[in-house]
PDB file of C-alpha atoms in Angstrom:
ATOM      1  CA  ILE G  24     -18.692 -48.205  28.256  1.00  0.00           C
ATOM      2  CA  ALA G  25     -22.992 -47.790  28.347  1.00  0.00           C
ATOM      3  CA  PRO G  26     -23.591 -50.923  26.573  1.00  0.00           C
ATOM      4  CA  TYR G  27     -21.272 -52.931  28.622  1.00  0.00           C
ATOM      5  CA  ARG G  28     -22.265 -51.523  31.722  1.00  0.00           C
ATOM      6  CA  GLY G  29     -26.307 -52.514  30.986  1.00  0.00           C
ATOM      7  CA  PHE G  30     -25.384 -56.042  30.362  1.00  0.00           C
ATOM      8  CA  ILE G  31     -23.850 -56.542  33.820  1.00  0.00           C
ATOM      9  CA  ARG G  32     -27.004 -55.094  34.755  1.00  0.00           C
ATOM     10  CA  ARG G  33     -28.508 -57.102  33.272  1.00  0.00           C
ATOM     11  CA  LEU G  34     -26.724 -60.155  34.430  1.00  0.00           C
ATOM     12  CA  PHE G  35     -26.055 -59.361  38.434  1.00  0.00           C
ATOM     13  CA  VAL G  36     -28.137 -56.052  39.449  1.00  0.00           C
ATOM     14  CA  GLU G  37     -31.146 -57.047  38.388  1.00  0.00           C
ATOM     15  CA  ASN G  38     -33.901 -59.259  39.132  1.00  0.00           C
ATOM     16  CA  THR G  39     -34.053 -61.190  35.115  1.00  0.00           C
ATOM     17  CA  PRO G  40     -34.944 -63.989  34.645  1.00  0.00           C
ATOM     18  CA  ALA G  41     -30.933 -63.809  32.323  1.00  0.00           C
ATOM     19  CA  ALA G  42     -29.572 -63.108  35.831  1.00  0.00           C
ATOM     20  CA  ARG G  43     -30.942 -66.372  37.234  1.00  0.00           C
ATOM     21  CA  ALA G  44     -30.266 -68.364  34.237  1.00  0.00           C
ATOM     22  CA  TYR G  45     -26.658 -66.619  33.653  1.00  0.00           C
ATOM     23  CA  LYS G  46     -23.713 -69.147  34.514  1.00  0.00           C
ATOM     24  CA  GLY G  47     -21.012 -67.990  33.283  1.00  0.00           C
ATOM     25  CA  GLN G  48     -18.180 -65.517  33.526  1.00  0.00           C
ATOM     26  CA  ALA G  49     -18.076 -61.826  32.012  1.00  0.00           C
ATOM     27  CA  TRP G  50     -15.221 -60.450  32.042  1.00  0.00           C
ATOM     28  CA  LEU G  51     -14.377 -56.506  31.817  1.00  0.00           C
ATOM     29  CA  PHE G  52     -11.582 -55.162  30.380  1.00  0.00           C
ATOM     30  CA  LEU G  53     -11.864 -51.183  31.296  1.00  0.00           C
ATOM     31  CA  GLY G  54      -9.892 -48.244  29.431  1.00  0.00           C
ATOM     32  CA  VAL G  55      -8.798 -45.015  30.656  1.00  0.00           C
ATOM     33  CA  ALA G  56      -5.683 -42.336  30.666  1.00  0.00           C
ATOM     34  CA  ASN G  57      -6.166 -42.388  34.737  1.00  0.00           C
ATOM     35  CA  SER G  58      -7.468 -44.137  37.695  1.00  0.00           C
ATOM     36  CA  ASP G  59      -9.532 -40.776  38.281  1.00  0.00           C
ATOM     37  CA  ALA G  60     -11.494 -41.407  34.984  1.00  0.00           C
ATOM     38  CA  LEU G  61     -12.803 -44.878  35.371  1.00  0.00           C
ATOM     39  CA  LEU G  62     -16.258 -44.758  34.928  1.00  0.00           C
ATOM     40  CA  TYR G  63     -18.923 -46.443  37.797  1.00  0.00           C
ATOM     41  CA  ASP G  64     -16.408 -48.033  39.464  1.00  0.00           C
ATOM     42  CA  ASP G  65     -18.404 -47.944  42.620  1.00  0.00           C
ATOM     43  CA  GLU G  66     -20.365 -50.510  40.394  1.00  0.00           C
ATOM     44  CA  TRP G  67     -17.654 -52.812  38.585  1.00  0.00           C
ATOM     45  CA  GLN G  68     -16.579 -53.188  42.336  1.00  0.00           C
ATOM     46  CA  GLU G  69     -19.707 -54.177  44.127  1.00  0.00           C
ATOM     47  CA  VAL G  70     -20.537 -57.394  41.579  1.00  0.00           C
ATOM     48  CA  LYS G  71     -17.133 -58.525  41.359  1.00  0.00           C
ATOM     49  CA  GLU G  72     -17.340 -58.591  45.370  1.00  0.00           C
ATOM     50  CA  ALA G  73     -21.036 -59.280  45.187  1.00  0.00           C
ATOM     51  CA  TYR G  74     -20.079 -62.068  42.233  1.00  0.00           C
ATOM     52  CA  PRO G  75     -16.538 -63.109  42.203  1.00  0.00           C
ATOM     53  CA  GLY G  76     -16.617 -66.642  40.141  1.00  0.00           C
ATOM     54  CA  GLN G  77     -18.640 -64.579  37.223  1.00  0.00           C
ATOM     55  CA  PHE G  78     -17.210 -60.903  37.110  1.00  0.00           C
ATOM     56  CA  ARG G  79     -13.816 -60.471  36.233  1.00  0.00           C
ATOM     57  CA  LEU G  80     -12.167 -56.780  35.921  1.00  0.00           C
ATOM     58  CA  ASP G  81      -9.198 -55.427  34.778  1.00  0.00           C
ATOM     59  CA  TYR G  82      -7.972 -51.645  34.332  1.00  0.00           C
ATOM     60  CA  ALA G  83      -5.903 -50.790  31.024  1.00  0.00           C
ATOM     61  CA  LEU G  84      -4.874 -47.128  32.831  1.00  0.00           C
ATOM     62  CA  SER G  85      -2.507 -45.381  30.202  1.00  0.00           C
ATOM     63  CA  ARG G  86      -1.201 -42.614  32.198  1.00  0.00           C
ATOM     64  CA  GLU G  87      -0.403 -44.710  35.172  1.00  0.00           C
ATOM     65  CA  GLN G  88       0.471 -48.257  33.810  1.00  0.00           C
ATOM     66  CA  THR G  89       3.102 -50.077  31.276  1.00  0.00           C
ATOM     67  CA  ASN G  90       3.061 -52.533  29.146  1.00  0.00           C
ATOM     68  CA  LYS G  91       5.173 -55.099  29.039  1.00  0.00           C
ATOM     69  CA  ASP G  92       7.954 -52.798  26.473  1.00  0.00           C
ATOM     70  CA  GLY G  93       7.500 -50.394  28.990  1.00  0.00           C
ATOM     71  CA  GLY G  94       4.812 -47.641  27.065  1.00  0.00           C
ATOM     72  CA  LYS G  95       1.438 -46.714  27.598  1.00  0.00           C
ATOM     73  CA  MET G  96      -1.118 -49.667  28.959  1.00  0.00           C
ATOM     74  CA  TYR G  97      -3.571 -49.736  26.301  1.00  0.00           C
ATOM     75  CA  ILE G  98      -6.805 -52.443  26.098  1.00  0.00           C
ATOM     76  CA  GLN G  99      -4.647 -54.664  23.609  1.00  0.00           C
ATOM     77  CA  ASP G 100      -1.704 -54.889  25.744  1.00  0.00           C
ATOM     78  CA  LYS G 101      -4.043 -55.545  28.859  1.00  0.00           C
ATOM     79  CA  VAL G 102      -5.790 -58.394  26.643  1.00  0.00           C
ATOM     80  CA  GLU G 103      -2.320 -59.248  25.755  1.00  0.00           C
ATOM     81  CA  GLU G 104      -1.620 -60.762  29.162  1.00  0.00           C
ATOM     82  CA  TYR G 105      -4.133 -62.587  29.506  1.00  0.00           C
ATOM     83  CA  ALA G 106      -4.297 -63.960  25.764  1.00  0.00           C
ATOM     84  CA  ASP G 107      -4.075 -67.851  26.386  1.00  0.00           C
ATOM     85  CA  GLU G 108      -7.114 -67.724  29.278  1.00  0.00           C
ATOM     86  CA  ILE G 109      -8.924 -65.705  26.360  1.00  0.00           C
ATOM     87  CA  PHE G 110      -8.218 -67.332  23.159  1.00  0.00           C
ATOM     88  CA  ASP G 111      -9.119 -70.478  25.004  1.00  0.00           C
ATOM     89  CA  LYS G 112     -11.966 -68.908  26.483  1.00  0.00           C
ATOM     90  CA  LEU G 113     -13.659 -68.353  22.710  1.00  0.00           C
ATOM     91  CA  SER G 114     -13.019 -71.881  21.709  1.00  0.00           C
ATOM     92  CA  ARG G 115     -15.544 -72.790  24.071  1.00  0.00           C
ATOM     93  CA  GLY G 116     -18.221 -70.261  22.447  1.00  0.00           C
ATOM     94  CA  ALA G 117     -17.197 -67.455  24.997  1.00  0.00           C
ATOM     95  CA  HIS G 118     -17.840 -64.131  22.872  1.00  0.00           C
ATOM     96  CA  ILE G 119     -16.096 -61.088  23.230  1.00  0.00           C
ATOM     97  CA  TYR G 120     -17.755 -57.442  23.176  1.00  0.00           C
ATOM     98  CA  PHE G 121     -15.779 -54.136  21.952  1.00  0.00           C
ATOM     99  CA  CYS G 122     -17.346 -50.902  22.978  1.00  0.00           C
ATOM    100  CA  GLY G 123     -16.054 -47.218  22.192  1.00  0.00           C
ATOM    101  CA  LEU G 124     -14.200 -45.714  20.532  1.00  0.00           C
ATOM    102  CA  LYS G 125     -13.482 -47.242  16.678  1.00  0.00           C
ATOM    103  CA  GLY G 126      -9.834 -45.869  16.649  1.00  0.00           C
ATOM    104  CA  MET G 127      -9.316 -48.566  19.463  1.00  0.00           C
ATOM    105  CA  MET G 128     -10.160 -51.375  17.248  1.00  0.00           C
ATOM    106  CA  PRO G 129      -6.791 -51.695  14.588  1.00  0.00           C
ATOM    107  CA  GLY G 130      -4.876 -51.755  17.427  1.00  0.00           C
ATOM    108  CA  ILE G 131      -7.004 -54.086  19.273  1.00  0.00           C
ATOM    109  CA  GLN G 132      -7.237 -56.590  16.196  1.00  0.00           C
ATOM    110  CA  ASP G 133      -3.206 -56.573  15.346  1.00  0.00           C
ATOM    111  CA  MET G 134      -2.649 -57.615  18.867  1.00  0.00           C
ATOM    112  CA  LEU G 135      -5.475 -60.502  18.199  1.00  0.00           C
ATOM    113  CA  LYS G 136      -3.894 -61.293  14.597  1.00  0.00           C
ATOM    114  CA  LYS G 137      -0.579 -61.869  16.421  1.00  0.00           C
ATOM    115  CA  VAL G 138      -1.753 -63.913  18.842  1.00  0.00           C
ATOM    116  CA  ALA G 139      -3.624 -66.499  16.449  1.00  0.00           C
ATOM    117  CA  GLU G 140      -0.733 -66.502  14.413  1.00  0.00           C
ATOM    118  CA  SER G 141       1.622 -67.353  17.319  1.00  0.00           C
ATOM    119  CA  LYS G 142      -0.986 -70.269  18.003  1.00  0.00           C
ATOM    120  CA  GLY G 143      -0.971 -71.311  14.174  1.00  0.00           C
ATOM    121  CA  LEU G 144      -4.142 -69.672  13.386  1.00  0.00           C
ATOM    122  CA  ASP G 145      -5.582 -68.088  10.618  1.00  0.00           C
ATOM    123  CA  TYR G 146      -6.303 -65.267  12.049  1.00  0.00           C
ATOM    124  CA  ASP G 147      -8.988 -63.571   8.386  1.00  0.00           C
ATOM    125  CA  GLU G 148     -10.199 -68.128   9.500  1.00  0.00           C
ATOM    126  CA  TRP G 149     -10.443 -67.882  13.016  1.00  0.00           C
ATOM    127  CA  LEU G 150     -11.585 -64.296  12.836  1.00  0.00           C
ATOM    128  CA  LYS G 151     -14.085 -65.763  10.971  1.00  0.00           C
ATOM    129  CA  GLY G 152     -15.880 -68.329  12.514  1.00  0.00           C
ATOM    130  CA  LEU G 153     -16.019 -66.037  15.758  1.00  0.00           C
ATOM    131  CA  LYS G 154     -18.819 -63.824  13.569  1.00  0.00           C
ATOM    132  CA  SER G 155     -20.425 -66.631  12.091  1.00  0.00           C
ATOM    133  CA  LYS G 156     -21.137 -68.245  15.179  1.00  0.00           C
ATOM    134  CA  LYS G 157     -22.129 -65.203  16.416  1.00  0.00           C
ATOM    135  CA  GLN G 158     -19.218 -64.473  19.013  1.00  0.00           C
ATOM    136  CA  TRP G 159     -17.653 -61.409  17.787  1.00  0.00           C
ATOM    137  CA  HIS G 160     -19.417 -58.030  19.301  1.00  0.00           C
ATOM    138  CA  VAL G 161     -18.385 -54.802  17.836  1.00  0.00           C
ATOM    139  CA  GLU G 162     -19.910 -51.704  19.121  1.00  0.00           C
ATOM    140  CA  VAL G 163     -17.893 -48.458  18.744  1.00  0.00           C
ATOM    141  CA  TYR G 164     -18.257 -44.893  17.053  1.00  0.00           C
TER     142      TYR G 164
END
């Protein structure tokens, strides 16, 4: 979460040229096991309160929430809830960033592929397009 935290600080907390110029919306999907493990929640809440139209926040709490099928709520499940909106934003030039454990990416990519195909898109071409336009960012370890 550290890269995204820095990104949010540059846009909403620090007095930077980027912050003054930014007119878009940042949307954080944060996944942890339990609500007592939410990292930097106080900071996220402050930004959300100060910039309600520019910062959205959604949590995936795997041991406290359930997905649409009654299973654990993971990031891919939470993102899928907003798939139409996310795909629309991406089609209009939004960027998508993934930060965290590399083990999360297969589930996320499987979900994105399923959604893309349900929209009549060729997933590999769609992803290639995002990458070529530098809209796809992954920082996992």
